[in-house]
Short mmCIF file of C-alpha atoms in Angstrom, two decimals:
data_model
loop_
_atom_site.label_atom_id
_atom_site.label_comp_id
_atom_site.label_asym_id
_atom_site.label_seq_id
_atom_site.Cartn_x
_atom_site.Cartn_y
_atom_site.Cartn_z
CA VAL A 769 0.00 0.00 0.00
CA PRO A 770 1.65 3.30 -1.10
CA GLY A 771 2.22 6.01 1.46
CA PHE A 772 1.60 9.70 0.92
CA LYS A 773 2.88 12.80 2.66
CA LEU A 774 0.17 15.46 2.57
CA THR A 775 0.93 19.11 3.37
CA LEU A 776 -2.16 20.84 4.73
CA GLU A 777 -3.29 24.43 5.06
CA TYR A 778 -6.25 25.31 7.25
CA ASP A 779 -8.06 28.16 8.89
CA GLY A 780 -8.45 26.73 12.38
CA THR A 781 -11.24 29.12 13.44
CA ASP A 782 -14.08 26.66 12.89
CA PHE A 783 -12.21 23.45 13.78
CA ALA A 784 -12.08 21.85 17.24
CA GLY A 785 -8.37 21.27 16.61
CA TRP A 786 -6.53 18.46 14.88
CA GLN A 787 -8.00 15.72 17.04
CA ALA A 788 -11.33 15.47 18.85
CA GLN A 789 -11.44 15.96 22.61
CA ARG A 790 -15.08 14.86 22.62
CA GLU A 791 -17.22 12.74 20.31
CA GLY A 792 -18.86 14.53 17.39
CA GLN A 793 -16.53 17.54 17.17
CA ARG A 794 -15.47 18.89 13.78
CA THR A 795 -11.74 18.25 13.62
CA VAL A 796 -9.10 18.58 10.91
CA GLN A 797 -8.19 14.89 11.21
CA THR A 798 -11.72 13.50 10.79
CA THR A 799 -12.55 16.00 8.02
CA LEU A 800 -9.46 14.85 6.13
CA GLU A 801 -10.16 11.16 6.84
CA GLU A 802 -13.71 11.50 5.52
CA ALA A 803 -12.47 13.03 2.27
CA LEU A 804 -9.82 10.29 1.95
CA ALA A 805 -12.46 7.62 2.57
CA ARG A 806 -14.62 9.02 -0.23
CA VAL A 807 -11.67 9.07 -2.62
CA SER A 808 -10.42 5.57 -1.73
CA GLY A 809 -13.73 3.87 -0.98
CA GLY A 810 -12.70 2.54 2.44
CA PRO A 811 -11.84 3.71 5.97
CA VAL A 812 -8.55 5.61 6.21
CA ARG A 813 -6.45 6.64 9.18
CA VAL A 814 -4.03 9.60 9.02
CA VAL A 815 -1.16 10.57 11.31
CA GLY A 816 -0.54 14.29 11.85
CA ALA A 817 2.85 15.86 12.58
CA GLY A 818 1.39 17.93 15.40
CA ARG A 819 -1.93 18.02 17.21
CA THR A 820 -2.87 21.67 16.80
CA ASP A 821 -5.34 23.05 19.36
CA ALA A 822 -8.84 24.27 18.56
CA GLY A 823 -8.57 27.57 16.69
CA VAL A 824 -4.90 27.14 15.70
CA HIS A 825 -4.15 27.53 11.98
CA ALA A 826 -1.70 25.79 9.67
CA GLU A 827 0.15 26.81 6.53
CA GLY A 828 2.17 23.60 6.47
CA GLN A 829 0.82 20.89 8.74
CA VAL A 830 1.86 17.43 7.52
CA ALA A 831 -0.22 14.26 7.55
CA GLY A 832 0.93 10.79 6.59
CA VAL A 833 -1.47 8.24 5.12
CA ARG A 834 -1.26 4.82 3.51
CA LEU A 835 -3.77 4.54 0.73
CA ASP A 836 -4.69 1.73 -1.63
CA THR A 837 -4.94 3.85 -4.75
CA GLY A 838 -3.34 4.07 -8.13
CA LEU A 839 -3.63 7.86 -8.11
CA GLU A 840 -0.62 10.05 -8.67
CA PRO A 841 0.03 12.41 -5.70
CA GLU A 842 -0.99 15.49 -7.69
CA THR A 843 -4.25 13.85 -8.77
CA LEU A 844 -4.94 12.73 -5.20
CA ALA A 845 -4.49 16.33 -3.99
CA ARG A 846 -6.95 17.62 -6.55
CA ALA A 847 -9.48 14.88 -5.75
CA LEU A 848 -9.23 15.64 -2.02
CA ASN A 849 -9.51 19.41 -2.49
CA ALA A 850 -12.68 18.95 -4.51
CA ARG A 851 -14.20 17.19 -1.47
CA LEU A 852 -12.68 19.15 1.43
CA PRO A 853 -14.46 22.25 2.83
CA SER A 854 -13.16 25.74 2.01
CA ASP A 855 -11.23 26.05 5.32
CA LEU A 856 -9.05 22.97 4.70
CA ALA A 857 -6.90 22.04 1.69
CA VAL A 858 -4.06 19.76 0.66
CA VAL A 859 -1.50 22.21 -0.71
CA ARG A 860 1.01 19.51 -1.68
CA ALA A 861 0.99 15.71 -1.96
CA GLU A 862 4.13 13.61 -2.31
CA PRO A 863 5.01 9.94 -2.16
CA ALA A 864 6.09 9.12 1.40
CA PRO A 865 9.24 7.10 2.10
CA ASP A 866 8.72 3.54 3.36
CA GLY A 867 7.61 3.50 6.98
CA PHE A 868 7.05 7.28 7.05
CA HIS A 869 5.53 8.51 10.32
CA ALA A 870 4.52 12.19 10.19
CA ARG A 871 4.98 12.82 13.93
CA ARG A 872 7.96 10.63 14.85
CA ASP A 873 9.97 11.48 11.73
CA ALA A 874 9.55 15.26 12.06
CA ARG A 875 12.94 16.87 12.76
CA GLY A 876 11.56 20.30 13.53
CA LYS A 877 8.67 22.70 13.30
CA LEU A 878 8.16 26.42 12.84
CA TYR A 879 5.28 28.10 14.66
CA ARG A 880 4.30 31.75 14.24
CA TYR A 881 2.30 33.77 16.75
CA VAL A 882 0.89 37.08 15.51
CA ILE A 883 -0.17 39.92 17.80
CA TRP A 884 -2.14 42.95 16.62
CA ASN A 885 -1.10 45.81 18.88
CA GLY A 886 -3.64 48.32 17.60
CA PRO A 887 -5.73 50.87 19.46
CA GLN A 888 -8.87 49.49 17.75
CA ARG A 889 -10.06 46.08 16.52
CA SER A 890 -8.88 44.95 13.08
CA PRO A 891 -11.63 42.93 11.32
CA LEU A 892 -9.30 41.72 8.57
CA ARG A 893 -6.91 40.36 11.23
CA GLU A 894 -9.72 38.99 13.42
CA ARG A 895 -9.21 35.33 12.56
CA ARG A 896 -5.43 35.17 12.60
CA CYS A 897 -4.17 37.66 15.18
CA HIS A 898 -4.50 38.09 18.92
CA ARG A 899 -5.29 41.72 19.62
CA VAL A 900 -3.56 43.48 22.49
CA PRO A 901 -4.87 47.06 22.80
CA GLY A 902 -2.46 48.58 25.35
CA PRO A 903 1.17 49.67 24.85
CA LEU A 904 3.70 46.92 24.14
CA ASP A 905 7.49 47.10 23.98
CA PRO A 906 8.62 44.82 21.12
CA ALA A 907 12.32 45.43 21.91
CA ALA A 908 11.89 44.06 25.45
CA MET A 909 9.93 41.11 24.05
CA ALA A 910 12.68 40.39 21.51
CA GLU A 911 15.32 40.48 24.26
CA ALA A 912 13.34 38.06 26.43
CA ALA A 913 12.58 35.80 23.45
CA VAL A 914 16.25 35.01 22.81
CA ALA A 915 16.56 33.71 26.39
CA PHE A 916 14.24 30.82 25.47
CA GLU A 917 16.60 29.57 22.78
CA GLY A 918 18.64 26.44 23.39
CA THR A 919 18.15 23.01 24.94
CA ARG A 920 16.25 23.59 28.16
CA ASP A 921 13.71 22.12 30.53
CA PHE A 922 10.47 23.80 29.45
CA LYS A 923 8.27 22.38 32.22
CA SER A 924 7.24 25.93 33.20
CA LEU A 925 5.66 26.32 29.75
CA GLN A 926 3.89 22.95 29.67
CA ALA A 927 0.07 22.89 29.85
CA ALA A 928 -1.11 22.36 33.42
CA GLY A 929 -2.25 18.77 33.91
CA SER A 930 -0.13 17.39 31.06
CA SER A 931 1.19 13.91 31.78
CA VAL A 932 4.38 14.21 29.72
CA THR A 933 7.35 13.85 32.09
CA GLY A 934 10.32 14.45 29.79
CA THR A 935 10.08 18.21 29.36
CA VAL A 936 13.50 19.03 27.89
CA ARG A 937 13.21 20.45 24.38
CA THR A 938 15.44 22.36 21.95
CA LEU A 939 14.41 25.68 20.41
CA TRP A 940 16.69 26.91 17.63
CA ARG A 941 15.09 30.28 17.10
CA VAL A 942 12.74 32.40 19.20
CA GLU A 943 12.44 35.72 17.43
CA VAL A 944 10.18 38.74 17.85
CA THR A 945 9.80 41.16 14.93
CA GLY A 946 7.46 44.05 14.20
CA LYS A 947 6.60 47.29 15.84
CA ALA A 948 4.44 48.75 18.57
CA GLU A 949 0.97 49.84 17.37
CA GLY A 950 1.24 47.36 14.52
CA GLU A 951 1.72 43.66 13.92
CA ILE A 952 4.19 41.91 16.20
CA ARG A 953 5.30 38.44 15.12
CA LEU A 954 6.84 35.73 17.25
CA ASP A 955 8.60 32.89 15.40
CA VAL A 956 9.43 29.75 17.38
CA GLU A 957 11.45 27.07 15.67
CA GLY A 958 12.55 23.89 17.39
CA SER A 959 12.83 20.14 17.34
CA GLY A 960 9.94 19.41 19.68
CA PHE A 961 7.15 21.11 21.56
CA LEU A 962 5.14 20.46 24.70
CA ARG A 963 1.40 20.99 24.81
CA HIS A 964 0.54 24.75 24.84
CA MET A 965 4.28 25.54 24.86
CA VAL A 966 4.22 28.23 22.14
CA ARG A 967 1.03 29.84 23.46
CA ASN A 968 2.48 29.92 27.01
CA LEU A 969 5.72 31.37 25.66
CA ALA A 970 3.69 34.04 23.80
CA GLY A 971 1.67 34.81 26.94
CA THR A 972 4.89 35.21 28.92
CA LEU A 973 6.43 37.52 26.31
CA LEU A 974 3.27 39.62 26.35
CA GLU A 975 3.80 40.20 30.08
CA VAL A 976 7.33 41.33 29.27
CA GLY A 977 5.95 43.58 26.52
CA ARG A 978 3.54 45.18 28.99
CA GLY A 979 6.37 45.84 31.45
CA ARG A 980 4.99 43.47 34.08
CA ARG A 981 8.08 41.26 33.93
CA PRO A 982 11.70 42.19 33.06
CA PRO A 983 13.28 40.56 29.98
CA ASP A 984 15.97 38.95 32.16
CA ALA A 985 13.39 37.03 34.23
CA VAL A 986 13.25 34.17 31.72
CA ALA A 987 16.12 32.11 33.15
CA ALA A 988 14.63 31.99 36.67
CA LEU A 989 11.20 31.24 35.24
CA LEU A 990 12.54 28.17 33.41
CA GLU A 991 14.60 27.03 36.39
CA ALA A 992 11.48 27.04 38.58
CA ARG A 993 9.95 24.23 36.45
CA ASP A 994 6.56 25.53 37.56
CA ARG A 995 3.72 26.42 35.19
CA ARG A 996 2.50 29.12 37.61
CA GLN A 997 5.74 31.08 37.11
CA ALA A 998 5.02 31.67 33.40
CA GLY A 999 2.43 33.95 31.83
CA PRO A 1000 -1.10 32.96 30.77
CA THR A 1001 -1.80 30.85 27.68
CA ALA A 1002 -2.17 33.25 24.75
CA PRO A 1003 -5.32 32.74 22.62
CA ALA A 1004 -5.24 30.07 19.90
CA ARG A 1005 -6.28 32.38 17.05
CA GLY A 1006 -2.84 34.05 16.94
CA LEU A 1007 -0.98 30.77 16.32
CA THR A 1008 -0.07 29.15 13.00
CA LEU A 1009 1.92 25.98 12.35
CA VAL A 1010 3.97 27.30 9.44
CA ARG A 1011 6.20 24.36 8.52
CA VAL A 1012 7.27 20.85 9.50
CA ASP A 1013 10.76 19.74 8.53
CA TYR A 1014 11.84 16.14 7.88
CA VAL B 138 -23.81 69.51 15.25
CA PRO B 139 -20.15 68.31 15.10
CA GLY B 140 -18.99 66.26 12.13
CA PHE B 141 -16.78 63.18 12.29
CA LYS B 142 -14.60 61.46 9.74
CA LEU B 143 -14.61 57.71 10.48
CA THR B 144 -12.05 55.38 8.89
CA LEU B 145 -13.47 51.86 8.60
CA GLU B 146 -11.98 48.41 8.19
CA TYR B 147 -14.20 45.50 7.20
CA ASP B 148 -14.15 41.94 6.00
CA GLY B 149 -16.70 42.21 3.20
CA THR B 150 -17.38 38.46 2.94
CA ASP B 151 -20.62 38.53 4.91
CA PHE B 152 -21.84 41.99 3.87
CA ALA B 153 -24.12 42.75 0.92
CA GLY B 154 -21.83 45.68 0.14
CA TRP B 155 -21.78 49.24 1.43
CA GLN B 156 -25.35 49.99 0.44
CA ALA B 157 -28.41 47.73 0.12
CA GLN B 158 -29.62 46.73 -3.33
CA ARG B 159 -32.72 45.18 -1.75
CA GLU B 160 -34.59 45.72 1.50
CA GLY B 161 -33.34 43.76 4.52
CA GLN B 162 -29.79 43.07 3.36
CA ARG B 163 -26.93 43.28 5.83
CA THR B 164 -24.83 46.20 4.63
CA VAL B 165 -21.86 48.09 6.02
CA GLN B 166 -23.77 51.36 5.95
CA THR B 167 -26.82 50.17 7.90
CA THR B 168 -24.67 48.21 10.38
CA LEU B 169 -22.67 51.36 11.07
CA GLU B 170 -25.79 53.53 11.25
CA GLU B 171 -27.38 51.18 13.77
CA ALA B 172 -24.32 51.35 16.03
CA LEU B 173 -24.25 55.15 15.70
CA ALA B 174 -27.95 55.33 16.58
CA ARG B 175 -27.35 53.32 19.74
CA VAL B 176 -24.47 55.57 20.76
CA SER B 177 -26.26 58.84 19.98
CA GLY B 178 -29.82 57.85 20.85
CA GLY B 179 -31.34 58.97 17.56
CA PRO B 180 -31.39 58.11 13.85
CA VAL B 181 -28.10 58.81 12.05
CA ARG B 182 -27.20 58.97 8.37
CA VAL B 183 -23.65 58.36 7.15
CA VAL B 184 -22.04 59.15 3.79
CA GLY B 185 -19.42 56.69 2.49
CA ALA B 186 -16.48 57.63 0.28
CA GLY B 187 -17.17 54.71 -2.05
CA ARG B 188 -19.99 52.20 -2.42
CA THR B 189 -18.06 48.95 -2.24
CA ASP B 190 -19.77 45.92 -3.82
CA ALA B 191 -20.95 42.86 -1.91
CA GLY B 192 -17.90 40.86 -0.81
CA VAL B 193 -15.40 43.71 -1.27
CA HIS B 194 -13.22 44.48 1.77
CA ALA B 195 -11.85 47.73 3.17
CA GLU B 196 -8.77 48.66 5.15
CA GLY B 197 -9.50 52.36 4.91
CA GLN B 198 -13.04 53.17 3.78
CA VAL B 199 -14.13 56.60 5.01
CA ALA B 200 -17.55 57.60 6.28
CA GLY B 201 -18.69 61.05 7.26
CA VAL B 202 -21.35 61.64 9.89
CA ARG B 203 -22.83 64.56 11.79
CA LEU B 204 -23.56 63.55 15.34
CA ASP B 205 -25.08 65.43 18.25
CA THR B 206 -22.65 64.15 20.87
CA GLY B 207 -20.15 65.56 23.30
CA LEU B 208 -17.90 62.53 22.81
CA GLU B 209 -14.28 62.95 21.81
CA PRO B 210 -13.47 61.17 18.50
CA GLU B 211 -11.36 58.51 20.25
CA THR B 212 -14.15 57.78 22.75
CA LEU B 213 -16.70 57.61 19.94
CA ALA B 214 -14.53 55.04 18.10
CA ARG B 215 -14.31 52.86 21.19
CA ALA B 216 -18.05 53.14 21.87
CA LEU B 217 -18.85 52.17 18.28
CA ASN B 218 -16.39 49.25 18.23
CA ALA B 219 -17.98 47.84 21.38
CA ARG B 220 -21.28 47.70 19.45
CA LEU B 221 -20.15 46.77 15.94
CA PRO B 222 -19.83 43.11 14.86
CA SER B 223 -16.40 41.49 14.59
CA ASP B 224 -16.21 41.99 10.80
CA LEU B 225 -16.55 45.80 10.97
CA ALA B 226 -14.60 48.35 13.02
CA VAL B 227 -13.82 52.05 13.18
CA VAL B 228 -10.03 52.12 13.07
CA ARG B 229 -9.78 55.92 13.39
CA ALA B 230 -12.15 58.76 14.22
CA GLU B 231 -11.34 62.43 13.65
CA PRO B 232 -13.22 65.71 13.74
CA ALA B 233 -14.42 66.49 10.21
CA PRO B 234 -13.96 69.91 8.67
CA ASP B 235 -17.12 72.02 8.27
CA GLY B 236 -19.25 70.77 5.40
CA PHE B 237 -17.17 67.59 4.98
CA HIS B 238 -18.63 65.18 2.42
CA ALA B 239 -16.85 61.81 2.36
CA ARG B 240 -17.60 61.10 -1.30
CA ARG B 241 -17.42 64.51 -2.96
CA ASP B 242 -14.34 65.66 -1.04
CA ALA B 243 -12.29 62.52 -1.76
CA ARG B 244 -9.30 63.43 -3.96
CA GLY B 245 -8.27 59.86 -4.63
CA LYS B 246 -8.51 56.21 -3.68
CA LEU B 247 -6.23 53.20 -3.63
CA TYR B 248 -7.74 49.80 -4.43
CA ARG B 249 -5.83 46.53 -4.24
CA TYR B 250 -6.81 43.32 -6.03
CA VAL B 251 -5.08 40.13 -4.86
CA ILE B 252 -4.82 36.97 -6.97
CA TRP B 253 -3.68 33.63 -5.60
CA ASN B 254 -2.01 31.81 -8.48
CA GLY B 255 -1.55 28.50 -6.70
CA PRO B 256 -1.98 24.95 -7.97
CA GLN B 257 -4.27 24.19 -5.00
CA ARG B 258 -6.76 26.13 -2.90
CA SER B 259 -5.39 28.27 -0.06
CA PRO B 260 -7.83 28.26 2.91
CA LEU B 261 -6.04 31.10 4.70
CA ARG B 262 -6.40 33.27 1.57
CA GLU B 263 -9.97 32.12 0.87
CA ARG B 264 -11.68 35.31 2.01
CA ARG B 265 -9.34 37.88 0.52
CA CYS B 266 -7.89 36.45 -2.67
CA HIS B 267 -9.27 35.35 -6.02
CA ARG B 268 -7.71 32.02 -6.90
CA VAL B 269 -6.53 31.39 -10.46
CA PRO B 270 -5.17 27.84 -10.77
CA GLY B 271 -3.60 27.89 -14.24
CA PRO B 272 -0.34 29.51 -15.38
CA LEU B 273 -0.19 33.31 -15.30
CA ASP B 274 2.44 35.67 -16.65
CA PRO B 275 2.80 38.54 -14.15
CA ALA B 276 5.32 40.37 -16.38
CA ALA B 277 2.78 40.57 -19.22
CA MET B 278 0.12 41.70 -16.74
CA ALA B 279 2.44 44.42 -15.40
CA GLU B 280 3.14 45.65 -18.94
CA ALA B 281 -0.56 45.84 -19.77
CA ALA B 282 -1.36 47.49 -16.42
CA VAL B 283 0.75 50.55 -17.14
CA ALA B 284 -1.27 51.18 -20.31
CA PHE B 285 -4.32 51.94 -18.15
CA GLU B 286 -2.54 54.84 -16.43
CA GLY B 287 -3.49 58.40 -17.28
CA THR B 288 -6.64 60.40 -17.97
CA ARG B 289 -8.75 58.23 -20.26
CA ASP B 290 -12.28 57.31 -21.19
CA PHE B 291 -12.88 54.11 -19.22
CA LYS B 292 -16.32 53.32 -20.66
CA SER B 293 -15.06 49.84 -21.69
CA LEU B 294 -14.50 49.05 -18.01
CA GLN B 295 -17.81 50.40 -16.73
CA ALA B 296 -20.42 47.95 -15.41
CA ALA B 297 -22.93 47.02 -18.11
CA GLY B 298 -26.18 48.89 -17.56
CA SER B 299 -24.59 51.72 -15.59
CA SER B 300 -26.27 55.06 -16.25
CA VAL B 301 -23.20 57.23 -15.65
CA THR B 302 -22.42 59.06 -18.88
CA GLY B 303 -19.20 60.92 -18.05
CA THR B 304 -16.74 58.02 -18.14
CA VAL B 305 -13.39 59.85 -18.25
CA ARG B 306 -11.31 59.16 -15.15
CA THR B 307 -7.67 59.56 -14.11
CA LEU B 308 -5.59 56.66 -12.82
CA TRP B 309 -2.22 57.66 -11.37
CA ARG B 310 -0.86 54.20 -10.79
CA VAL B 311 -1.84 50.76 -12.11
CA GLU B 312 0.82 48.36 -10.89
CA VAL B 313 1.15 44.58 -10.86
CA THR B 314 3.61 42.99 -8.43
CA GLY B 315 4.24 39.43 -7.27
CA LYS B 316 5.14 36.20 -8.95
CA ALA B 317 3.63 33.28 -10.80
CA GLU B 318 2.56 30.41 -8.51
CA GLY B 319 2.21 32.86 -5.66
CA GLU B 320 0.35 36.01 -4.75
CA ILE B 321 -0.06 38.58 -7.50
CA ARG B 322 -1.17 42.05 -6.45
CA LEU B 323 -2.76 44.74 -8.55
CA ASP B 324 -2.74 48.28 -7.11
CA VAL B 325 -5.00 50.84 -8.75
CA GLU B 326 -4.77 54.43 -7.57
CA GLY B 327 -6.78 57.24 -9.07
CA SER B 328 -9.03 60.21 -8.59
CA GLY B 329 -12.29 58.52 -9.47
CA PHE B 330 -13.72 55.15 -10.36
CA LEU B 331 -16.69 53.85 -12.33
CA ARG B 332 -18.83 50.99 -11.06
CA HIS B 333 -16.95 47.65 -11.33
CA MET B 334 -14.01 49.48 -12.91
CA VAL B 335 -11.24 47.86 -10.83
CA ARG B 336 -12.80 44.38 -11.05
CA ASN B 337 -13.18 44.73 -14.84
CA LEU B 338 -9.60 45.97 -15.09
CA ALA B 339 -8.45 42.95 -13.02
CA GLY B 340 -10.50 40.57 -15.21
CA THR B 341 -8.92 42.07 -18.33
CA LEU B 342 -5.39 41.77 -16.90
CA LEU B 343 -6.10 38.13 -16.03
CA GLU B 344 -6.82 37.47 -19.71
CA VAL B 345 -3.45 39.05 -20.53
CA GLY B 346 -1.82 36.89 -17.83
CA ARG B 347 -3.32 33.76 -19.38
CA GLY B 348 -1.97 34.74 -22.80
CA ARG B 349 -5.44 35.22 -24.30
CA ARG B 350 -4.82 38.89 -25.03
CA PRO B 351 -1.52 40.68 -25.80
CA PRO B 352 -0.35 43.38 -23.37
CA ASP B 353 -0.49 46.01 -26.12
CA ALA B 354 -4.22 45.45 -26.74
CA VAL B 355 -5.20 47.85 -23.96
CA ALA B 356 -5.21 51.04 -26.06
CA ALA B 357 -7.64 49.63 -28.64
CA LEU B 358 -9.81 48.17 -25.90
CA LEU B 359 -10.23 51.60 -24.29
CA GLU B 360 -10.77 53.34 -27.63
CA ALA B 361 -13.66 50.97 -28.40
CA ARG B 362 -15.65 52.39 -25.43
CA ASP B 363 -17.47 49.05 -25.35
CA ARG B 364 -17.82 46.90 -22.21
CA ARG B 365 -17.78 43.73 -24.35
CA GLN B 366 -14.21 44.46 -25.46
CA ALA B 367 -12.85 44.11 -21.89
CA GLY B 368 -12.44 40.96 -19.80
CA PRO B 369 -14.99 39.55 -17.35
CA THR B 370 -15.62 41.14 -13.94
CA ALA B 371 -13.15 39.56 -11.49
CA PRO B 372 -14.73 38.22 -8.25
CA ALA B 373 -15.35 40.68 -5.41
CA ARG B 374 -13.41 38.72 -2.78
CA GLY B 375 -10.04 39.74 -4.24
CA LEU B 376 -10.73 43.47 -3.92
CA THR B 377 -9.90 45.78 -1.00
CA LEU B 378 -10.40 49.54 -0.71
CA VAL B 379 -7.08 50.35 0.95
CA ARG B 380 -7.18 54.12 1.36
CA VAL B 381 -9.14 57.26 0.59
CA ASP B 382 -7.22 60.52 0.30
CA TYR B 383 -8.58 64.01 1.02
#
């Protein structure tokens, strides 16, 4: 049975995330599996590179699937896109190497978190940006961001109640760009991520941006290995899974 | 009664345009007037700089209103945004000069039309871009675009059935940027516009991009003063009113 690597783009606004937390929710995974089942004529199971939360978007999520079909990848992509809803599409389909596993084989991921630091709401940014109305200091945020780079124990940024015990991860790049009273972007690139890690990192940097926490507080925050030492979880709408590297 | 100049941003997807064509439609104008009526306690009439079509977006539409209120412009903007739906916001409010008329006083406007020339659908561009799947030649489009610049009779680009008889307008800048298999942007800046003019210009340039019409055919097309000589009206979703100048 040939394997395919599918690169997905979605607007996460109306999805309950990649994977259902409760029965009957509209998820990216089941929406994709239903389209695959209609194309192949039988039940299909996909593996996603990352389980994005409800409301999180993707420009380059990756799903692996084994499919009993004679279709060329390009033809499969077109057939799927004709059946998928307007907020989900296969932007690229490729043959997958033998034994390909979208999650385990991923070497790294790039996430982007976008903040709209405007005095008023921005309807055209409503779906993809988290709006912060008050003053922010992007230079302080950029300084604090760099302190998250490296191989570190990120337990302080792990979702409360998560059962994962190995919490050491490597971030290659944590970069803040943009300007006050405009769009501020946070790029986080690394080899692995804990649940809510990027959103908790964004929430912590927002506290730095508001002057509630100095940029040099990051080291102590990580050393504490305590979720309560970090900032709140920033809203899902600002987050996009940009790319998965293999 | 003090006058205000309101700069508006909206996602046009779920609006039936600036102004109703039929009773009971959800329009930008009536949505804004309802919010103004709730803030001021009485009926309010606004004047828009341009009557954007159903599905057309705005980053900087301008509306003028006279309002019996003691509110400062900034406070008025916040009060309105608390009442307006998520797809419409006042991004700036200023005192208007005496006798200000948003449409008649406008000296120029910038419209942007965005094309997604991708092999597959792009869900994150779904609301704001017109997708063209086949090959396009942006260089040919850019060459043809320049030929629309200047003071010319644009009757060939006027909506069929329009009753406007003076069809001479001035375009200062008609510019195509971007690349094939990516986003292609068309900026059109001028002192005045006929109904559907930018969408018909975009539809004509798309025919040039597809190789169905040579770039140097623009002059003859305009000289014909015949709507049937131009390309089809490009879909509303790709169009944004970026700015109105006074």
